[in-house]
PDB file of C-alpha atoms and ligand atoms in Angstrom:
ATOM      1  CA  MET A1439     -99.834-214.970  59.495  1.00  0.00           C
ATOM      2  CA  PHE A1440     -99.674-218.412  61.084  1.00  0.00           C
ATOM      3  CA  LEU A1441    -100.745-220.985  58.534  1.00  0.00           C
ATOM      4  CA  LYS A1442    -101.836-224.390  59.697  1.00  0.00           C
ATOM      5  CA  GLN A1443    -101.498-227.011  57.016  1.00  0.00           C
ATOM      6  CA  TYR A1444    -103.646-230.104  56.782  1.00  0.00           C
ATOM      7  CA  LYS A1445    -102.381-232.865  54.558  1.00  0.00           C
ATOM      8  CA  TYR A1446    -105.158-234.368  52.456  1.00  0.00           C
ATOM      9  CA  ASP A1447    -103.158-236.991  50.555  1.00  0.00           C
ATOM     10  CA  LYS A1448    -102.433-234.820  47.546  1.00  0.00           C
ATOM     11  CA  ILE A1449    -104.849-232.102  48.645  1.00  0.00           C
ATOM     12  CA  TYR A1450    -103.182-229.496  50.760  1.00  0.00           C
ATOM     13  CA  PHE A1451    -105.523-227.180  52.528  1.00  0.00           C
ATOM     14  CA  VAL A1452    -103.828-224.276  54.217  1.00  0.00           C
ATOM     15  CA  MET A1453    -105.895-222.316  56.702  1.00  0.00           C
ATOM     16  CA  GLY A1454    -106.090-218.757  55.518  1.00  0.00           C
ATOM     17  CA  LYS A1455    -105.562-219.728  51.899  1.00  0.00           C
ATOM     18  CA  ILE A1456    -108.334-219.370  49.335  1.00  0.00           C
ATOM     19  CA  ILE A1457    -108.599-222.331  46.964  1.00  0.00           C
ATOM     20  CA  ILE A1458    -109.589-221.290  43.459  1.00  0.00           C
ATOM     21  CA  SER A1459    -111.246-224.029  41.418  1.00  0.00           C
ATOM     22  CA  PRO A1460    -111.767-222.955  37.797  1.00  0.00           C
ATOM     23  CA  SER A1461    -114.803-224.639  36.292  1.00  0.00           C
ATOM     24  CA  ILE A1462    -113.925-226.232  32.976  1.00  0.00           C
ATOM     25  CA  LEU A1463    -117.606-226.029  32.002  1.00  0.00           C
ATOM     26  CA  SER A1464    -116.720-222.666  30.473  1.00  0.00           C
ATOM     27  CA  ALA A1465    -113.437-223.862  28.937  1.00  0.00           C
ATOM     28  CA  ASP A1466    -112.904-224.835  25.312  1.00  0.00           C
ATOM     29  CA  PHE A1467    -113.960-228.507  25.310  1.00  0.00           C
ATOM     30  CA  ALA A1468    -111.962-229.150  22.144  1.00  0.00           C
ATOM     31  CA  ASN A1469    -108.781-228.161  23.978  1.00  0.00           C
ATOM     32  CA  LEU A1470    -109.274-229.223  27.579  1.00  0.00           C
ATOM     33  CA  GLU A1471    -105.662-230.188  28.232  1.00  0.00           C
ATOM     34  CA  GLN A1472    -104.393-226.760  27.165  1.00  0.00           C
ATOM     35  CA  GLU A1473    -107.184-225.019  29.065  1.00  0.00           C
ATOM     36  CA  ILE A1474    -106.233-226.878  32.237  1.00  0.00           C
ATOM     37  CA  ASN A1475    -102.526-226.215  31.783  1.00  0.00           C
ATOM     38  CA  ALA A1476    -103.296-222.547  31.227  1.00  0.00           C
ATOM     39  CA  VAL A1477    -104.928-222.189  34.659  1.00  0.00           C
ATOM     40  CA  LYS A1478    -102.242-224.368  36.219  1.00  0.00           C
ATOM     41  CA  SER A1479     -99.546-222.023  34.997  1.00  0.00           C
ATOM     42  CA  ALA A1480    -101.616-219.184  36.452  1.00  0.00           C
ATOM     43  CA  GLY A1481    -101.132-220.829  39.854  1.00  0.00           C
ATOM     44  CA  VAL A1482    -104.251-222.879  40.605  1.00  0.00           C
ATOM     45  CA  GLU A1483    -104.072-226.344  42.180  1.00  0.00           C
ATOM     46  CA  TRP A1484    -107.649-227.485  41.594  1.00  0.00           C
ATOM     47  CA  ILE A1485    -110.013-227.701  38.654  1.00  0.00           C
ATOM     48  CA  HIS A1486    -113.769-228.001  39.017  1.00  0.00           C
ATOM     49  CA  VAL A1487    -115.456-230.648  36.872  1.00  0.00           C
ATOM     50  CA  ASP A1488    -119.224-230.188  36.490  1.00  0.00           C
ATOM     51  CA  VAL A1489    -121.072-233.430  35.818  1.00  0.00           C
ATOM     52  CA  MET A1490    -124.711-232.981  34.706  1.00  0.00           C
ATOM     53  CA  ASP A1491    -127.126-235.761  33.853  1.00  0.00           C
ATOM     54  CA  GLY A1492    -130.077-234.022  32.189  1.00  0.00           C
ATOM     55  CA  HIS A1493    -132.332-235.171  35.076  1.00  0.00           C
ATOM     56  CA  PHE A1494    -131.152-233.587  38.316  1.00  0.00           C
ATOM     57  CA  VAL A1495    -130.414-230.512  36.210  1.00  0.00           C
ATOM     58  CA  PRO A1496    -131.802-229.780  32.730  1.00  0.00           C
ATOM     59  CA  ASN A1497    -128.380-229.765  31.102  1.00  0.00           C
ATOM     60  CA  ILE A1498    -125.989-232.571  30.087  1.00  0.00           C
ATOM     61  CA  SER A1499    -122.249-231.965  30.356  1.00  0.00           C
ATOM     62  CA  ILE A1500    -119.480-234.496  30.870  1.00  0.00           C
ATOM     63  CA  GLY A1501    -119.067-237.867  32.528  1.00  0.00           C
ATOM     64  CA  VAL A1502    -116.718-240.622  33.626  1.00  0.00           C
ATOM     65  CA  PRO A1503    -114.676-241.012  30.391  1.00  0.00           C
ATOM     66  CA  VAL A1504    -113.738-237.336  30.419  1.00  0.00           C
ATOM     67  CA  VAL A1505    -112.607-237.497  34.063  1.00  0.00           C
ATOM     68  CA  LYS A1506    -110.533-240.557  33.168  1.00  0.00           C
ATOM     69  CA  SER A1507    -108.892-238.707  30.289  1.00  0.00           C
ATOM     70  CA  LEU A1508    -108.259-235.611  32.399  1.00  0.00           C
ATOM     71  CA  ARG A1509    -106.593-237.759  35.061  1.00  0.00           C
ATOM     72  CA  LYS A1510    -104.032-238.870  32.487  1.00  0.00           C
ATOM     73  CA  VAL A1511    -103.017-235.344  31.568  1.00  0.00           C
ATOM     74  CA  THR A1512    -103.096-233.428  34.841  1.00  0.00           C
ATOM     75  CA  ASP A1513    -101.988-233.747  38.432  1.00  0.00           C
ATOM     76  CA  LEU A1514    -104.314-230.958  39.538  1.00  0.00           C
ATOM     77  CA  VAL A1515    -106.961-231.857  42.101  1.00  0.00           C
ATOM     78  CA  LEU A1516    -110.046-233.013  40.205  1.00  0.00           C
ATOM     79  CA  ASP A1517    -112.811-231.327  42.191  1.00  0.00           C
ATOM     80  CA  THR A1518    -115.806-233.160  40.774  1.00  0.00           C
ATOM     81  CA  HIS A1519    -119.300-231.730  41.235  1.00  0.00           C
ATOM     82  CA  LEU A1520    -121.973-234.355  40.623  1.00  0.00           C
ATOM     83  CA  MET A1521    -125.244-232.723  39.609  1.00  0.00           C
ATOM     84  CA  ILE A1522    -126.882-236.097  39.118  1.00  0.00           C
ATOM     85  CA  GLU A1523    -129.688-238.264  40.406  1.00  0.00           C
ATOM     86  CA  ASN A1524    -128.841-241.576  42.083  1.00  0.00           C
ATOM     87  CA  PRO A1525    -125.287-240.484  42.921  1.00  0.00           C
ATOM     88  CA  GLU A1526    -124.557-243.860  44.565  1.00  0.00           C
ATOM     89  CA  ARG A1527    -124.597-245.537  41.134  1.00  0.00           C
ATOM     90  CA  TYR A1528    -121.724-243.444  39.865  1.00  0.00           C
ATOM     91  CA  ILE A1529    -119.380-243.073  42.850  1.00  0.00           C
ATOM     92  CA  GLU A1530    -117.273-246.118  42.030  1.00  0.00           C
ATOM     93  CA  PRO A1531    -116.810-245.237  38.327  1.00  0.00           C
ATOM     94  CA  PHE A1532    -115.842-241.644  39.150  1.00  0.00           C
ATOM     95  CA  ALA A1533    -113.517-242.741  41.948  1.00  0.00           C
ATOM     96  CA  LYS A1534    -111.828-245.258  39.657  1.00  0.00           C
ATOM     97  CA  ALA A1535    -111.584-242.645  36.912  1.00  0.00           C
ATOM     98  CA  GLY A1536    -109.418-240.593  39.249  1.00  0.00           C
ATOM     99  CA  ALA A1537    -111.638-237.946  40.881  1.00  0.00           C
ATOM    100  CA  ASP A1538    -109.968-236.547  44.017  1.00  0.00           C
ATOM    101  CA  ILE A1539    -113.108-234.993  45.488  1.00  0.00           C
ATOM    102  CA  LEU A1540    -116.673-236.145  44.830  1.00  0.00           C
ATOM    103  CA  THR A1541    -119.321-233.593  45.756  1.00  0.00           C
ATOM    104  CA  PHE A1542    -122.927-234.737  45.476  1.00  0.00           C
ATOM    105  CA  HIS A1543    -126.208-232.952  46.111  1.00  0.00           C
ATOM    106  CA  TYR A1544    -128.273-233.144  49.271  1.00  0.00           C
ATOM    107  CA  GLU A1545    -131.385-232.736  47.079  1.00  0.00           C
ATOM    108  CA  ALA A1546    -130.470-235.841  45.057  1.00  0.00           C
ATOM    109  CA  CYS A1547    -131.030-237.959  48.170  1.00  0.00           C
ATOM    110  CA  ARG A1548    -134.332-239.336  49.472  1.00  0.00           C
ATOM    111  CA  ASP A1549    -133.518-238.828  53.154  1.00  0.00           C
ATOM    112  CA  SER A1550    -130.729-238.493  55.678  1.00  0.00           C
ATOM    113  CA  LYS A1551    -129.973-242.230  55.562  1.00  0.00           C
ATOM    114  CA  HIS A1552    -129.401-241.973  51.835  1.00  0.00           C
ATOM    115  CA  VAL A1553    -127.011-239.036  52.354  1.00  0.00           C
ATOM    116  CA  TRP A1554    -125.018-241.081  54.897  1.00  0.00           C
ATOM    117  CA  GLU A1555    -124.842-244.016  52.479  1.00  0.00           C
ATOM    118  CA  VAL A1556    -123.364-241.857  49.730  1.00  0.00           C
ATOM    119  CA  ILE A1557    -120.890-240.216  52.150  1.00  0.00           C
ATOM    120  CA  ASN A1558    -119.697-243.613  53.343  1.00  0.00           C
ATOM    121  CA  LEU A1559    -119.503-244.986  49.827  1.00  0.00           C
ATOM    122  CA  ILE A1560    -117.271-242.104  48.708  1.00  0.00           C
ATOM    123  CA  LYS A1561    -115.049-242.554  51.766  1.00  0.00           C
ATOM    124  CA  SER A1562    -114.738-246.276  51.042  1.00  0.00           C
ATOM    125  CA  PHE A1563    -112.870-245.368  47.850  1.00  0.00           C
ATOM    126  CA  ASN A1564    -110.552-243.060  49.782  1.00  0.00           C
ATOM    127  CA  VAL A1565    -111.868-240.035  47.921  1.00  0.00           C
ATOM    128  CA  LYS A1566    -112.616-236.715  49.626  1.00  0.00           C
ATOM    129  CA  VAL A1567    -116.318-236.100  50.125  1.00  0.00           C
ATOM    130  CA  GLY A1568    -118.297-232.951  49.453  1.00  0.00           C
ATOM    131  CA  LEU A1569    -121.999-232.190  49.945  1.00  0.00           C
ATOM    132  CA  SER A1570    -123.746-229.410  48.034  1.00  0.00           C
ATOM    133  CA  ILE A1571    -126.936-227.464  48.634  1.00  0.00           C
ATOM    134  CA  LYS A1572    -129.043-225.711  46.007  1.00  0.00           C
ATOM    135  CA  PRO A1573    -130.284-222.134  46.523  1.00  0.00           C
ATOM    136  CA  LYS A1574    -133.604-223.103  48.109  1.00  0.00           C
ATOM    137  CA  THR A1575    -132.126-225.583  50.597  1.00  0.00           C
ATOM    138  CA  SER A1576    -131.571-224.356  54.118  1.00  0.00           C
ATOM    139  CA  PRO A1577    -128.112-225.033  55.606  1.00  0.00           C
ATOM    140  CA  GLU A1578    -129.629-226.604  58.755  1.00  0.00           C
ATOM    141  CA  ASN A1579    -130.436-229.663  56.647  1.00  0.00           C
ATOM    142  CA  ILE A1580    -126.768-230.571  56.350  1.00  0.00           C
ATOM    143  CA  PHE A1581    -125.517-229.744  59.856  1.00  0.00           C
ATOM    144  CA  GLU A1582    -125.666-233.391  60.948  1.00  0.00           C
ATOM    145  CA  PHE A1583    -123.180-234.371  58.219  1.00  0.00           C
ATOM    146  CA  LEU A1584    -120.629-231.582  58.639  1.00  0.00           C
ATOM    147  CA  ASP A1585    -118.162-233.447  60.855  1.00  0.00           C
ATOM    148  CA  CYS A1586    -117.811-236.213  58.282  1.00  0.00           C
ATOM    149  CA  LEU A1587    -117.373-234.010  55.240  1.00  0.00           C
ATOM    150  CA  ASP A1588    -114.242-232.584  53.654  1.00  0.00           C
ATOM    151  CA  LEU A1589    -116.134-229.927  51.715  1.00  0.00           C
ATOM    152  CA  VAL A1590    -119.489-228.166  51.635  1.00  0.00           C
ATOM    153  CA  LEU A1591    -120.504-226.573  48.363  1.00  0.00           C
ATOM    154  CA  VAL A1592    -122.938-223.680  48.629  1.00  0.00           C
ATOM    155  CA  MET A1593    -124.581-223.049  45.264  1.00  0.00           C
ATOM    156  CA  THR A1594    -125.112-219.361  44.566  1.00  0.00           C
ATOM    157  CA  VAL A1595    -127.033-220.062  41.334  1.00  0.00           C
ATOM    158  CA  GLU A1596    -129.483-222.804  40.392  1.00  0.00           C
ATOM    159  CA  PRO A1597    -127.185-225.610  39.214  1.00  0.00           C
ATOM    160  CA  GLY A1598    -127.195-226.488  35.554  1.00  0.00           C
ATOM    161  CA  PHE A1599    -125.589-223.667  33.623  1.00  0.00           C
ATOM    162  CA  GLY A1600    -122.549-221.432  33.701  1.00  0.00           C
ATOM    163  CA  GLY A1601    -122.745-217.667  33.355  1.00  0.00           C
ATOM    164  CA  GLN A1602    -125.674-216.977  35.706  1.00  0.00           C
ATOM    165  CA  ILE A1603    -126.062-214.097  38.161  1.00  0.00           C
ATOM    166  CA  PHE A1604    -124.818-214.542  41.742  1.00  0.00           C
ATOM    167  CA  MET A1605    -127.596-214.842  44.361  1.00  0.00           C
ATOM    168  CA  HIS A1606    -126.554-212.887  47.457  1.00  0.00           C
ATOM    169  CA  ASP A1607    -129.094-214.582  49.726  1.00  0.00           C
ATOM    170  CA  CYS A1608    -127.427-217.924  49.136  1.00  0.00           C
ATOM    171  CA  ALA A1609    -124.042-216.602  50.245  1.00  0.00           C
ATOM    172  CA  MET A1610    -125.652-215.635  53.544  1.00  0.00           C
ATOM    173  CA  LYS A1611    -125.734-219.356  54.400  1.00  0.00           C
ATOM    174  CA  ILE A1612    -121.944-219.426  54.718  1.00  0.00           C
ATOM    175  CA  PRO A1613    -121.561-218.002  58.275  1.00  0.00           C
ATOM    176  CA  SER A1614    -123.966-220.504  59.830  1.00  0.00           C
ATOM    177  CA  ILE A1615    -122.146-223.403  58.157  1.00  0.00           C
ATOM    178  CA  LYS A1616    -118.787-222.033  59.263  1.00  0.00           C
ATOM    179  CA  GLU A1617    -120.011-221.660  62.820  1.00  0.00           C
ATOM    180  CA  LYS A1618    -121.093-225.306  63.011  1.00  0.00           C
ATOM    181  CA  ALA A1619    -118.156-226.779  61.105  1.00  0.00           C
ATOM    182  CA  LYS A1620    -114.825-228.172  62.236  1.00  0.00           C
ATOM    183  CA  ASN A1621    -112.090-225.734  61.325  1.00  0.00           C
ATOM    184  CA  ASN A1622    -110.618-227.653  58.410  1.00  0.00           C
ATOM    185  CA  LEU A1623    -113.867-227.933  56.459  1.00  0.00           C
ATOM    186  CA  ILE A1624    -113.589-226.471  52.981  1.00  0.00           C
ATOM    187  CA  ILE A1625    -116.518-224.129  52.375  1.00  0.00           C
ATOM    188  CA  GLN A1626    -116.804-223.691  48.632  1.00  0.00           C
ATOM    189  CA  VAL A1627    -119.078-221.363  46.679  1.00  0.00           C
ATOM    190  CA  ASP A1628    -120.178-221.976  43.096  1.00  0.00           C
ATOM    191  CA  GLY A1629    -122.116-219.762  40.684  1.00  0.00           C
ATOM    192  CA  GLY A1630    -121.710-216.201  39.495  1.00  0.00           C
ATOM    193  CA  ILE A1631    -118.292-215.727  41.086  1.00  0.00           C
ATOM    194  CA  ASN A1632    -116.345-212.722  39.834  1.00  0.00           C
ATOM    195  CA  ASN A1633    -113.904-210.253  41.396  1.00  0.00           C
ATOM    196  CA  LEU A1634    -116.706-208.583  43.393  1.00  0.00           C
ATOM    197  CA  THR A1635    -118.832-211.538  44.478  1.00  0.00           C
ATOM    198  CA  ALA A1636    -115.676-213.466  45.421  1.00  0.00           C
ATOM    199  CA  LYS A1637    -114.834-210.842  48.042  1.00  0.00           C
ATOM    200  CA  ILE A1638    -118.334-211.074  49.510  1.00  0.00           C
ATOM    201  CA  CYS A1639    -118.015-214.861  49.861  1.00  0.00           C
ATOM    202  CA  ILE A1640    -114.540-214.669  51.394  1.00  0.00           C
ATOM    203  CA  SER A1641    -115.684-212.065  53.904  1.00  0.00           C
ATOM    204  CA  LEU A1642    -118.570-214.369  54.888  1.00  0.00           C
ATOM    205  CA  GLY A1643    -116.184-217.269  55.510  1.00  0.00           C
ATOM    206  CA  ALA A1644    -115.793-219.176  52.224  1.00  0.00           C
ATOM    207  CA  ASN A1645    -112.325-220.604  51.590  1.00  0.00           C
ATOM    208  CA  SER A1646    -112.828-222.030  48.115  1.00  0.00           C
ATOM    209  CA  LEU A1647    -114.300-220.353  45.056  1.00  0.00           C
ATOM    210  CA  VAL A1648    -115.463-221.989  41.838  1.00  0.00           C
ATOM    211  CA  ALA A1649    -115.379-219.687  38.844  1.00  0.00           C
ATOM    212  CA  GLY A1650    -116.161-220.670  35.274  1.00  0.00           C
ATOM    213  CA  SER A1651    -117.175-217.908  32.903  1.00  0.00           C
ATOM    214  CA  TYR A1652    -115.277-215.231  34.831  1.00  0.00           C
ATOM    215  CA  ILE A1653    -111.954-217.041  34.323  1.00  0.00           C
ATOM    216  CA  TYR A1654    -112.440-218.845  31.015  1.00  0.00           C
ATOM    217  CA  GLY A1655    -114.328-215.933  29.483  1.00  0.00           C
ATOM    218  CA  SER A1656    -111.482-213.537  30.219  1.00  0.00           C
ATOM    219  CA  GLU A1657    -108.579-212.535  27.989  1.00  0.00           C
ATOM    220  CA  ASP A1658    -106.039-213.120  30.741  1.00  0.00           C
ATOM    221  CA  TYR A1659    -106.731-216.133  32.986  1.00  0.00           C
ATOM    222  CA  LYS A1660    -103.965-215.258  35.458  1.00  0.00           C
ATOM    223  CA  LYS A1661    -105.245-211.737  35.927  1.00  0.00           C
ATOM    224  CA  ALA A1662    -108.808-212.998  36.411  1.00  0.00           C
ATOM    225  CA  ILE A1663    -107.687-215.619  38.959  1.00  0.00           C
ATOM    226  CA  GLU A1664    -105.598-213.128  40.909  1.00  0.00           C
ATOM    227  CA  SER A1665    -108.491-210.670  41.051  1.00  0.00           C
ATOM    228  CA  LEU A1666    -110.598-213.186  42.998  1.00  0.00           C
ATOM    229  CA  TYR A1667    -108.799-212.938  46.355  1.00  0.00           C
TER     230      TYR A1667
HETATM  231  C1  DX5 B2739    -123.335-224.528  37.612  1.00  0.00           C
HETATM  232  C2  DX5 B2739    -122.011-225.169  37.854  1.00  0.00           C
HETATM  233  C3  DX5 B2739    -120.899-224.210  37.999  1.00  0.00           C
HETATM  234  C4  DX5 B2739    -120.647-223.340  36.791  1.00  0.00           C
HETATM  235  C5  DX5 B2739    -120.261-222.006  37.311  1.00  0.00           C
HETATM  236  O1  DX5 B2739    -124.319-225.480  37.675  1.00  0.00           O
HETATM  237  O2  DX5 B2739    -122.032-225.971  39.004  1.00  0.00           O
HETATM  238  O3  DX5 B2739    -119.703-224.824  38.437  1.00  0.00           O
HETATM  239  O4  DX5 B2739    -119.627-223.812  35.964  1.00  0.00           O
HETATM  240  O5  DX5 B2739    -120.214-221.126  36.251  1.00  0.00           O
HETATM  241  P1  DX5 B2739    -120.052-219.580  36.476  1.00  0.00           P
HETATM  242  O6  DX5 B2739    -118.790-219.357  37.257  1.00  0.00           O
HETATM  243  O7  DX5 B2739    -119.980-219.057  35.091  1.00  0.00           O
HETATM  244  O8  DX5 B2739    -121.272-219.107  37.229  1.00  0.00           O
HETATM  245 ZN1   ZN B2740    -120.071-226.688  39.837  1.00  0.00          ZN
END
């Protein structure tokens, strides 16, 4: 197969390759460095960092100091998912802490102008920019931004918690996004991903899968990761 490679500073996206991004939300928080090295030795290049503020979502998880600490112990791509209100307030701290990708939520913005402001702010720090949509948000809402994004994150559960059941209807948004997108856009899916739902998302056009409980809840991380694609 012909593989076209796009160089994204340290992020290499190879067309035809599926990027697995294990969510450390389901990892052992007392041993994050080991948990990250364990998935690295299983072959992954990204880790997914779920930031929750207790407002945009009901849960609270981790923040800037943890990203800063992770940056010191890993060279993996820090794929940072901001489930927070007022994302513009926290872009600079997360960028300076070492996030490689900052994905914020369409629903956290007042209007299209606000979305553009956050996109441009993230780009001003030379960080890759992702935009995410919750299950009830229609993909048409984000079409106008697609050309300026590095990643679109389609949520297949309501954000806020790991270990929820995959919502098939949400995955059906993938083909319309793929059709409208430039060909090097990363289309990522997050929520309820396992060996079966991963195949559904890949067949619909996703090229990046976030998986938390499926990987970190398994006995053998490598086996779980390899079963996803
Ligand atoms: C949910 C988070 C996810 C979560 C996925 O709000 O955005 O990244 O960790 O967990 P699983 O894979 O267990 O559904
Ligand atoms: Zn996430």
